[in-house]
mmCIF file of C-alpha atoms in Angstrom:
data_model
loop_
_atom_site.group_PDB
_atom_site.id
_atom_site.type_symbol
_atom_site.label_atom_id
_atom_site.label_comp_id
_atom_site.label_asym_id
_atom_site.label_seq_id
_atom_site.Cartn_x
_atom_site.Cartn_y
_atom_site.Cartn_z
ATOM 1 C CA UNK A 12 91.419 96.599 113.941
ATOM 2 C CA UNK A 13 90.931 93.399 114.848
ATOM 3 C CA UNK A 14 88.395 92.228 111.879
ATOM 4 C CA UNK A 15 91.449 94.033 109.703
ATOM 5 C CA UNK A 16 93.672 91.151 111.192
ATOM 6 C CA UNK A 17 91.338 88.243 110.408
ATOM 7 C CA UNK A 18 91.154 89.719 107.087
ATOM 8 C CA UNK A 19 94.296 89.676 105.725
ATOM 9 C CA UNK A 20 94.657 86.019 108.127
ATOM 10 C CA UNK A 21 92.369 84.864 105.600
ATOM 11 C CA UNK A 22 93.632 86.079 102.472
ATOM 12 C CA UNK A 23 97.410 84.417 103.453
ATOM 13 C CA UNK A 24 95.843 81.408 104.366
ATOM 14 C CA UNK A 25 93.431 81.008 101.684
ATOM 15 C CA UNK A 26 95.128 83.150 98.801
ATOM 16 C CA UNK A 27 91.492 84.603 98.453
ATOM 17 C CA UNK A 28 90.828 87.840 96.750
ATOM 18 C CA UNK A 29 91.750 90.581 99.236
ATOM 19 C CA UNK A 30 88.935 91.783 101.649
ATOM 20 C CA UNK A 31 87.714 95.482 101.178
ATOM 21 C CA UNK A 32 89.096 96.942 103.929
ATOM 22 C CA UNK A 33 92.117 96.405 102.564
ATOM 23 C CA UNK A 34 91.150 97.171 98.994
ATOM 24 C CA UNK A 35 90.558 101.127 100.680
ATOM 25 C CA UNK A 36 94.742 100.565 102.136
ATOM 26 C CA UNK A 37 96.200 99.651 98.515
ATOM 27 C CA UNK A 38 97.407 95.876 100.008
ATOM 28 C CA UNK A 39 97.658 92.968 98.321
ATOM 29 C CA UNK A 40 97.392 89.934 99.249
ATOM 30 C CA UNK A 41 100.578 88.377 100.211
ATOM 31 C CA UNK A 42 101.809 84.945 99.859
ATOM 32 C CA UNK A 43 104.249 84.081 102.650
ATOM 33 C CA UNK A 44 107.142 82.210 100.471
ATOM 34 C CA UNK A 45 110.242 83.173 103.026
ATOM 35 C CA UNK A 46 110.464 86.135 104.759
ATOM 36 C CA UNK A 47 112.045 89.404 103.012
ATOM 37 C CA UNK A 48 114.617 91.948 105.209
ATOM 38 C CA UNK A 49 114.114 95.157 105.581
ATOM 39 C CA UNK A 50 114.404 97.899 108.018
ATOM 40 C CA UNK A 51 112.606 100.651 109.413
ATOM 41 C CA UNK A 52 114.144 104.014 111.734
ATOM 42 C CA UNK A 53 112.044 105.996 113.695
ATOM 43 C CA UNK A 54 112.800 109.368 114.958
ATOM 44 C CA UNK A 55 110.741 110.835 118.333
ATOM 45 C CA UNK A 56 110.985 112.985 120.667
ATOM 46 C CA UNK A 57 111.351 112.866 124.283
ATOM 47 C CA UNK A 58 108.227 112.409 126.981
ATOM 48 C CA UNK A 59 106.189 109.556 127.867
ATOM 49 C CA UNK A 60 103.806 110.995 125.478
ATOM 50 C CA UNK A 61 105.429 108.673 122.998
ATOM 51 C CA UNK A 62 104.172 105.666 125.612
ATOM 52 C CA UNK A 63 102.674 103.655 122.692
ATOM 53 C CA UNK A 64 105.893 104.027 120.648
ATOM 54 C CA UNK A 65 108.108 102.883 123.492
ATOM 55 C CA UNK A 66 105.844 100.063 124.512
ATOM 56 C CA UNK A 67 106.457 99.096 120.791
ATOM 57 C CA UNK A 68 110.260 99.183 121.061
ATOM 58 C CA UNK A 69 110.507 97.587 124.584
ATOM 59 C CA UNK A 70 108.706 94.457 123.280
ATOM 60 C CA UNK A 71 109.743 94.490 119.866
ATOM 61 C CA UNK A 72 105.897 94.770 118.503
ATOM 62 C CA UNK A 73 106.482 96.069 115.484
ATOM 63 C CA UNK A 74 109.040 93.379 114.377
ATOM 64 C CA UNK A 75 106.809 90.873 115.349
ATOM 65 C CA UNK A 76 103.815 91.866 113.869
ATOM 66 C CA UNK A 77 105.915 91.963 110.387
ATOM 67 C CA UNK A 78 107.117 88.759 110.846
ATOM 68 C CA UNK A 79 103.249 87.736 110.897
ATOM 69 C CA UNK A 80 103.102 89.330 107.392
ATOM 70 C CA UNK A 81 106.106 87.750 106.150
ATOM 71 C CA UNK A 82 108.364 90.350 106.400
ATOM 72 C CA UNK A 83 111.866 90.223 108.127
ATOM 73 C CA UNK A 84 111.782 93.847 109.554
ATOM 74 C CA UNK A 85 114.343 95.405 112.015
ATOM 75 C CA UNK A 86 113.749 98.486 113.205
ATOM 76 C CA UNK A 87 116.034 101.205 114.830
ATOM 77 C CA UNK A 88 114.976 104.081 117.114
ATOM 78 C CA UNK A 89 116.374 107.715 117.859
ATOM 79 C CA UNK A 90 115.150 110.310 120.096
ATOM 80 C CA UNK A 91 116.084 113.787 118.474
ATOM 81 C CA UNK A 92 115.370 117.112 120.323
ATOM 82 C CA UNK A 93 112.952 118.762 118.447
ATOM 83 C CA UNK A 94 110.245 118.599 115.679
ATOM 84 C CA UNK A 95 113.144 120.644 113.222
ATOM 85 C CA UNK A 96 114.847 117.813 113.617
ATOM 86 C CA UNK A 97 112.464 115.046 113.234
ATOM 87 C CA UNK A 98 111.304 116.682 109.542
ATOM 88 C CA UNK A 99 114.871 117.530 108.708
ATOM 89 C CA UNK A 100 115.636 113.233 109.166
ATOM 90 C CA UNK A 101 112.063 112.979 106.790
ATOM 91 C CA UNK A 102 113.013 115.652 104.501
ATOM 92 C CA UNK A 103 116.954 114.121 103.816
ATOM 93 C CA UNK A 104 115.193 109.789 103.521
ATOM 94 C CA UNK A 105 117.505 109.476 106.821
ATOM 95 C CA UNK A 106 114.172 108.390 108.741
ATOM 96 C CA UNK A 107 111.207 106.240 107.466
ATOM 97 C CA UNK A 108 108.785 107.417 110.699
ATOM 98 C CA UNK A 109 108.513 110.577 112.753
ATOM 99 C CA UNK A 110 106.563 111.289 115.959
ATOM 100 C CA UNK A 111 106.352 114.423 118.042
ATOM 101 C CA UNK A 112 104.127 117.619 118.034
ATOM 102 C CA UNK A 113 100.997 118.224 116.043
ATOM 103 C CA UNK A 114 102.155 121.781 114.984
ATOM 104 C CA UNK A 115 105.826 120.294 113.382
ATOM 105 C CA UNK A 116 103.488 117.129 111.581
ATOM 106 C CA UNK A 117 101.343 119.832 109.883
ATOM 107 C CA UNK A 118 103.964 122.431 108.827
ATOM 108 C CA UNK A 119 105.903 119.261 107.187
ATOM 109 C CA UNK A 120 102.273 118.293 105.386
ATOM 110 C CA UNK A 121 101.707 122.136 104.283
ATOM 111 C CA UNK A 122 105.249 122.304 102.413
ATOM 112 C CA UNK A 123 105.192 118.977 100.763
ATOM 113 C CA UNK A 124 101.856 118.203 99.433
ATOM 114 C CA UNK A 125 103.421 118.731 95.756
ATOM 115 C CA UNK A 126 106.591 116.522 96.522
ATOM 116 C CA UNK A 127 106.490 114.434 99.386
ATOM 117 C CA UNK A 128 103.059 114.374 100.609
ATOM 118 C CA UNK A 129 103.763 114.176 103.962
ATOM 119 C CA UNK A 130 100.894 113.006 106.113
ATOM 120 C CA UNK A 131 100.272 111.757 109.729
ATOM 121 C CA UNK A 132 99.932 107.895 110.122
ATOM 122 C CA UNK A 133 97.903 108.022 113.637
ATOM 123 C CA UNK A 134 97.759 110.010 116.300
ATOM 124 C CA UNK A 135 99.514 109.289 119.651
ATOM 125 C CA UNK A 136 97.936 110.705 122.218
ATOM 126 C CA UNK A 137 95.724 113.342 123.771
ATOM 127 C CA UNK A 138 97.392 115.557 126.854
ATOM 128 C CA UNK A 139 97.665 119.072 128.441
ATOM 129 C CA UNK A 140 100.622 120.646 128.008
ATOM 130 C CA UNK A 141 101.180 123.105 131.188
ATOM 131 C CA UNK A 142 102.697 126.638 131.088
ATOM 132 C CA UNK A 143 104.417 126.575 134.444
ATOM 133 C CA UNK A 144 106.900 129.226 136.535
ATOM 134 C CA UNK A 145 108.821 130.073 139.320
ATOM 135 C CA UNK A 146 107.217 133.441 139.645
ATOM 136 C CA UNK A 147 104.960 133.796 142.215
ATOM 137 C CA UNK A 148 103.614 137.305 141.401
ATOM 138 C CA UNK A 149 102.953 135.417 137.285
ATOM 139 C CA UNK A 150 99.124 134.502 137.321
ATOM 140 C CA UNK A 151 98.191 134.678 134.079
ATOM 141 C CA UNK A 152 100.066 135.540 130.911
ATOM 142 C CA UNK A 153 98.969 139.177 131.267
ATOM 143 C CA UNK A 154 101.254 139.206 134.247
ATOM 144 C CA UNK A 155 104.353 138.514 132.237
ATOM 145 C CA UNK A 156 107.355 141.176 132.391
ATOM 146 C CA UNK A 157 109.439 141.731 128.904
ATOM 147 C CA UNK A 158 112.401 140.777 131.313
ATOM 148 C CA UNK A 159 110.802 137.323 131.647
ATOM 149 C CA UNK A 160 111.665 134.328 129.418
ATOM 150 C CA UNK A 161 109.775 131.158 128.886
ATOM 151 C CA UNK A 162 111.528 127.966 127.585
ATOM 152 C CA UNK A 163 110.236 125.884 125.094
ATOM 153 C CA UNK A 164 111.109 123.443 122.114
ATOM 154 C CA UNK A 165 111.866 125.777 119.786
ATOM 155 C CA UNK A 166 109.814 129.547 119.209
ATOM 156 C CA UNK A 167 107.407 130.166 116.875
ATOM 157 C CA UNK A 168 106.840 126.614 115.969
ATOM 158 C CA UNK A 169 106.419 124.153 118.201
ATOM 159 C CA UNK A 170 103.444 122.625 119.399
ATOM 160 C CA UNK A 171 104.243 124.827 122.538
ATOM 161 C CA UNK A 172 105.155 128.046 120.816
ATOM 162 C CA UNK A 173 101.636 127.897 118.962
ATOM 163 C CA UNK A 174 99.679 126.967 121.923
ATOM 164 C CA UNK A 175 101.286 130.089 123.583
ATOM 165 C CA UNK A 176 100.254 132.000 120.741
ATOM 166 C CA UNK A 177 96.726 130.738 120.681
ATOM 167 C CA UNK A 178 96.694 131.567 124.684
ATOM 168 C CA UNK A 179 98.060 135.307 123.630
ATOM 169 C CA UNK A 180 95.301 136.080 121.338
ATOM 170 C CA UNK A 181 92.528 135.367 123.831
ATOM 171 C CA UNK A 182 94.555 137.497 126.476
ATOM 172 C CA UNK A 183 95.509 140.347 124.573
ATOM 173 C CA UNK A 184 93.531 140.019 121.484
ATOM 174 C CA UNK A 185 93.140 137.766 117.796
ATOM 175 C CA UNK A 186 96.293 140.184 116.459
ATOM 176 C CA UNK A 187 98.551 140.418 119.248
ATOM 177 C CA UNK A 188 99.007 136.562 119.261
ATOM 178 C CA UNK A 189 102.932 137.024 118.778
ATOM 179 C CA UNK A 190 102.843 139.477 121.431
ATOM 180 C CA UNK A 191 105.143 136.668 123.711
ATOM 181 C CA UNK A 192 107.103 135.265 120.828
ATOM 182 C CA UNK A 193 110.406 137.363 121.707
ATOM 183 C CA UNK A 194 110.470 136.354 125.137
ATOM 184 C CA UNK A 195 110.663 132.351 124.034
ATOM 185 C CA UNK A 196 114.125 130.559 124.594
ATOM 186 C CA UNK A 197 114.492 127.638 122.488
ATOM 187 C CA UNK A 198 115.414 124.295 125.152
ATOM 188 C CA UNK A 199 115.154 120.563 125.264
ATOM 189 C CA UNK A 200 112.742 119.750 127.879
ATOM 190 C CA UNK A 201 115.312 118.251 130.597
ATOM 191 C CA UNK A 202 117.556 121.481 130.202
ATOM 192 C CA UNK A 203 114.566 123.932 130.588
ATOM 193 C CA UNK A 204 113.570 121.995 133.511
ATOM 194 C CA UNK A 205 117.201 122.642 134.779
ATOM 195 C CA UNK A 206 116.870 126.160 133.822
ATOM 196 C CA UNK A 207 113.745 126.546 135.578
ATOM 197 C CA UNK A 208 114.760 125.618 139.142
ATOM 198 C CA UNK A 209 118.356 127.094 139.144
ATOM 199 C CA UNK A 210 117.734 130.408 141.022
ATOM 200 C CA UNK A 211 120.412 131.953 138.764
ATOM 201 C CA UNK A 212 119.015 131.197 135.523
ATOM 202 C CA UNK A 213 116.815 134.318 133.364
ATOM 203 C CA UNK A 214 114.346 131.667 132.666
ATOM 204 C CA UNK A 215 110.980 132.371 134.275
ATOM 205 C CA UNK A 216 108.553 129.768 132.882
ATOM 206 C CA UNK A 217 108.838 126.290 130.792
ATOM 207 C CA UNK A 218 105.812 125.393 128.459
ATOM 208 C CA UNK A 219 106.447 121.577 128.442
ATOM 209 C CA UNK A 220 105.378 118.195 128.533
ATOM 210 C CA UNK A 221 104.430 115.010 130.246
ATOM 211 C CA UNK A 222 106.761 113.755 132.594
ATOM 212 C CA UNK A 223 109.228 117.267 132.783
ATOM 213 C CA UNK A 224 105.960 120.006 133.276
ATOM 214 C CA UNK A 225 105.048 117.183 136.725
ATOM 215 C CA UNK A 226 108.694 117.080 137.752
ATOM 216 C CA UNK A 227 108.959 120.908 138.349
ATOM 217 C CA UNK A 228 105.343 121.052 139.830
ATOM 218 C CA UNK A 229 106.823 118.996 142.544
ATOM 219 C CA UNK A 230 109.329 121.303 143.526
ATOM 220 C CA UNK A 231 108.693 124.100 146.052
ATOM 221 C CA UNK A 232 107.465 127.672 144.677
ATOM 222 C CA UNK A 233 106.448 126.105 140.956
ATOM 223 C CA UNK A 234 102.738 126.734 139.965
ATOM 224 C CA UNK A 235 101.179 126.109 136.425
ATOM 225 C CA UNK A 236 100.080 129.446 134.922
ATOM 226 C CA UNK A 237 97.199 128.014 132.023
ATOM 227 C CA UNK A 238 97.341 124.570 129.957
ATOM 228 C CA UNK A 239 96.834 123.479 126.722
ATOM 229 C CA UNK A 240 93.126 122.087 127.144
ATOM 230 C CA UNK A 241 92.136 125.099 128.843
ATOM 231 C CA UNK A 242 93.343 127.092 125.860
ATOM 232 C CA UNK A 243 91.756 124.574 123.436
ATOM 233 C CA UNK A 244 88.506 124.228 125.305
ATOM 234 C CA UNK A 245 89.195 120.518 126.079
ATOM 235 C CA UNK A 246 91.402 117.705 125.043
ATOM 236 C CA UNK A 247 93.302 118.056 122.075
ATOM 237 C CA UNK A 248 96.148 116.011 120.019
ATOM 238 C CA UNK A 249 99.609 115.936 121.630
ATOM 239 C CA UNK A 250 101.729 114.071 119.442
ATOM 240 C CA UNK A 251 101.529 112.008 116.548
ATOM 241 C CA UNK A 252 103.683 110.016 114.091
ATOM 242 C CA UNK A 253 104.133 110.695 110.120
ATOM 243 C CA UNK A 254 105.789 109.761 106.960
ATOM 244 C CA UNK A 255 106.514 110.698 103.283
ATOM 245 C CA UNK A 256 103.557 108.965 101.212
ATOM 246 C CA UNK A 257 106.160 107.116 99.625
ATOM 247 C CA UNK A 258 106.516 104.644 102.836
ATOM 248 C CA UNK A 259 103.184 104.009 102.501
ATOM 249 C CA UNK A 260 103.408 103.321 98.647
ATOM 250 C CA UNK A 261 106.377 101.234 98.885
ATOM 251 C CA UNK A 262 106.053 99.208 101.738
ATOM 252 C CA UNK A 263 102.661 98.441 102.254
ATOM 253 C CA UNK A 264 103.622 95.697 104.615
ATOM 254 C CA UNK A 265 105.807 97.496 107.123
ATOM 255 C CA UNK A 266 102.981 100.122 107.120
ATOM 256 C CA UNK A 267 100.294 97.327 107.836
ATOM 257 C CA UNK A 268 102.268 95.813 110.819
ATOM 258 C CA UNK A 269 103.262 99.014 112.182
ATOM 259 C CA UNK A 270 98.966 99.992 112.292
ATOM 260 C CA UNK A 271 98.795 96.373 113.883
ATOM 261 C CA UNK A 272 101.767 96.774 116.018
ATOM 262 C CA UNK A 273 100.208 100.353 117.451
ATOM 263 C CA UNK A 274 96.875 98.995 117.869
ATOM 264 C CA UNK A 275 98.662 96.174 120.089
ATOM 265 C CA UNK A 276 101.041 98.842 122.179
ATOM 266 C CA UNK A 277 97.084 100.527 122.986
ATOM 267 C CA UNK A 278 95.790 98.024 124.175
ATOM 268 C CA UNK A 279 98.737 96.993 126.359
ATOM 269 C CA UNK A 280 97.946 100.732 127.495
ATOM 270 C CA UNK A 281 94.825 100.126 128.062
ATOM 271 C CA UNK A 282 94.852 97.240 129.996
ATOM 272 C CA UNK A 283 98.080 96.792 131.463
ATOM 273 C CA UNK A 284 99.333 100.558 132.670
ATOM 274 C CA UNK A 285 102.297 99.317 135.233
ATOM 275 C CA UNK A 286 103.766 97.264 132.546
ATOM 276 C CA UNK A 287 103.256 100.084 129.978
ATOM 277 C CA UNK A 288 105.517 102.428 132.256
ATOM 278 C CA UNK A 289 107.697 99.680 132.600
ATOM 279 C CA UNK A 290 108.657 99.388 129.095
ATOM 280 C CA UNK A 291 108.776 102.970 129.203
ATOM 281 C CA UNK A 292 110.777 102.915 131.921
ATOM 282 C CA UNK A 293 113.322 100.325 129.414
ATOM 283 C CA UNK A 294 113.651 101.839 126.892
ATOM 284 C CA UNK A 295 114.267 105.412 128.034
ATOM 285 C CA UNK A 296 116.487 104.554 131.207
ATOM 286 C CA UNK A 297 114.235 106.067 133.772
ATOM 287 C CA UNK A 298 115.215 105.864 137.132
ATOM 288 C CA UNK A 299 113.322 103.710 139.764
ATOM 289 C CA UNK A 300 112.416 106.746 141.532
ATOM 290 C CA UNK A 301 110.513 108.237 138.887
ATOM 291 C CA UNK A 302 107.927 105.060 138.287
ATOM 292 C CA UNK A 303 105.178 106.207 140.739
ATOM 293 C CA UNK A 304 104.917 109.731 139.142
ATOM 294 C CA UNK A 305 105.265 107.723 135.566
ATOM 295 C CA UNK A 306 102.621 105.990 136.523
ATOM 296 C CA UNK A 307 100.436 108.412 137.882
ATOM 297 C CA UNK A 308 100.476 110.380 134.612
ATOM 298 C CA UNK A 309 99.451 107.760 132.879
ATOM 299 C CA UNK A 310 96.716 107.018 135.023
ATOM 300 C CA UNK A 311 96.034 110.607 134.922
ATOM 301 C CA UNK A 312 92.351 110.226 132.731
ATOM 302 C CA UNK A 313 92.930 113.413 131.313
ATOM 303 C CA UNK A 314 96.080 111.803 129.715
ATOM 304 C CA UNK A 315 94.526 109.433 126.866
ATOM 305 C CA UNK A 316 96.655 107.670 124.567
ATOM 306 C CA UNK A 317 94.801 107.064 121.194
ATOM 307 C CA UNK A 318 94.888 106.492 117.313
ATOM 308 C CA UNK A 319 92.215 109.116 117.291
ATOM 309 C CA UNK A 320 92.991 112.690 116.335
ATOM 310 C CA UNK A 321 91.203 115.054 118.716
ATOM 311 C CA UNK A 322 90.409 119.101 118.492
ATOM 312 C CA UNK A 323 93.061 119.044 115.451
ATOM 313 C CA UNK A 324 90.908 120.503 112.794
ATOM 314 C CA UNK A 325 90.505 123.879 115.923
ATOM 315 C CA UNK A 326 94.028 124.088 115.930
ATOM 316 C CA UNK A 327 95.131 123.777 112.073
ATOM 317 C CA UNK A 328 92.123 126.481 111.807
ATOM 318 C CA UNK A 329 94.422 128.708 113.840
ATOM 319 C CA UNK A 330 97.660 127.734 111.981
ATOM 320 C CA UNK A 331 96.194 128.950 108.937
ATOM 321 C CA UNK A 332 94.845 132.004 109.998
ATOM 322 C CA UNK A 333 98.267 133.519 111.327
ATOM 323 C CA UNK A 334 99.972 132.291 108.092
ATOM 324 C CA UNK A 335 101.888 129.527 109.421
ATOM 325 C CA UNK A 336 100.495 126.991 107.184
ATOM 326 C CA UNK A 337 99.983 128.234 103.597
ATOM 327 C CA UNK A 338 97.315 125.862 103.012
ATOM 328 C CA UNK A 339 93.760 125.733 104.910
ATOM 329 C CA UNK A 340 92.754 121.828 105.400
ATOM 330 C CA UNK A 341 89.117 121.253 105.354
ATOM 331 C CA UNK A 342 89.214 117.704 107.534
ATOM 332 C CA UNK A 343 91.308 116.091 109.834
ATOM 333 C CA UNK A 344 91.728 114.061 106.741
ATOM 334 C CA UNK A 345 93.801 116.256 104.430
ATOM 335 C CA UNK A 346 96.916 115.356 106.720
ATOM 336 C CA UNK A 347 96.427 111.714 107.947
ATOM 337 C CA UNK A 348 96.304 108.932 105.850
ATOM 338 C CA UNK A 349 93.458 106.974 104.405
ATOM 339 C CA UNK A 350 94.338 104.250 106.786
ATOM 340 C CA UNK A 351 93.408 106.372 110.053
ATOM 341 C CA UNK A 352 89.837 107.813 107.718
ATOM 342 C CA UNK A 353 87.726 105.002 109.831
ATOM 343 C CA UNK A 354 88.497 106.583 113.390
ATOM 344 C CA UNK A 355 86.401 109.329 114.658
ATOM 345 C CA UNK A 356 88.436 112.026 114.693
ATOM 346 C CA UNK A 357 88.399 115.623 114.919
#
């Protein structure tokens, strides 16, 4: 990323011919004459597996890095409840960016490849989602009752709801991967939480994510069940962030400082973890109490937060064969951008 930047440092400063890396993104090369306005929203959901996004917003990265490029950019962010909603807000124009759940980014790529072409910009990050309860006699998912519900972002759908279903078919067999699917409860992730520890609630388990699935594991009587690498076989994609290929078209130079601006929140990742959670911490009003276990999740190595998509290609494979994507992908490429081609991804 960095030879990108000394690129296109070169062609402003030198109005040279534009280097061939970016010849492969569709820039130009820019002239900085006064900078233009514009501005960017962002919808996301909750969890500090959006870590890279929030560092962005609590230090204004993304504005900055657009600034470099000549462009006056200001940038709004919205945390919506569920990856419906974030493809509703890029379906109506009412949102330029979207980040949440693989399974949401590639149901919005499979219906609008004639229209919209919808495609991921980067991947996020790489973490297990946990299947935990308050059931002591619940083991394994064979041990579920029909009596017993498990909360989730929405059924059927979510990255949650599929990882269920892919955890079904290798309990009770490749067409019984439904067999759960009526006892999901559709919840945000602080009410199933809630739900989970009243002792008067119907709810029996919460398929979640980072930092709601280690919240409950803290409290007496809660055990996790199975995660999401175990069902995958190792670490795969949590969340990403997408667009309509008309951002990318358009406004080339937002898109180039927000692949700048993500490689910089990374890093800061990388390097820096306490002032990562932090900025976390900022932007989503976190309370003191919670920055040790914040911090401990990121520090958690099976918690990695990269560009990089990982074990996607596995899990679009499944999509397609229970018919929830029409189309069958052949690469991780068919649904991420050309501008993402470079990383080694899966």
């Amino acid at each position: 990323m960095m030879n990108l930047v000394s690129d296109l440092t070169r062609c402003l400063n030198r109005r040279a011919r534009v280097a061939p890396a970016f010849l492969l993104l569709g820039f130009t090369c820019l002239q900085v004459q006064g900078a233009q306005a514009e501005t960017a929203k962002v919808v996301l959901q909750y969890g500090i597996s959006y870590l890279p996004l929030s560092v962005m917003q609590a230090e204004e990265m993304w504005e900055r890095r657009a600034k470099e490029l000549g462009l006056d950019l200001r940038v709004e962010w919205q945390n919506l409840g569920n990856g419906s909603a974030l493809n509703d807000a890029i379906l109506t124009g009412s949102a330029d960016l979207a980040a949440g759940g693989l399974a949401p980014m590639l149901k919005l790529w499979d219906r609008t490849q004639k229209n919209l072409k919808v495609r991921g910009i980067a991947a996020l990050d790489s973490s297990p989602a946990m299947l935990v309860t308050n059931r002591p006699d619940i083991k394994s998912l064979r041990d579920f009752k029909p009596e017993d519900k498990i909360a989730l972002s929405i059924p059927k759908v979510s990255l949650q709801a599929v990882f269920l279903q892919m955890a079904a078919a290798q309990a009770f067999g490749a067409d019984k991967f439904a067999a759960l699917d009526a006892q999901t409860v559709s919840m945000k992730h602080p009410d199933a939480v809630a739900a989970l520890l009243s002792p008067r609630s119907s709810i029996s388990a919460y398929f979640g994510s980072s930092p709601y699935q280690e919240q409950v594991l803290r409290s007496p009587g809660m055990h996790k069940v199975v995660d999401s690498f175990e069902i995958m076989g190792g670490p795969v994609t949590f969340s990403a962030v997408w667009a309509a290929s008309s951002f990318i078209e358009k406004r080339p130079v937002a898109y180039r400082a927000f692949l700048l601006a993500l490689g910089d929140a990374m890093r800061r990742i990388a390097t820096d973890k306490p002032a990562a959670v932090a900025a976390y911490m900022r932007v989503t009003n976190a309370p003191e109490s919670e920055r040790e276990t914040l911090l401990q999740i990121v520090q958690d190595p099976r918690n990695v937060y990269t560009t990089a998509p990982q074990s996607t290609e596995k899990f679009a494979d499944f999509l397609s064969k229970t018919g929830f994507l029409e189309s069958r992908p052949t690469s991780w490429k068919d649904y991420f951008f050309e501008g993402l081609h470079g990383a080694s991804g899966s």
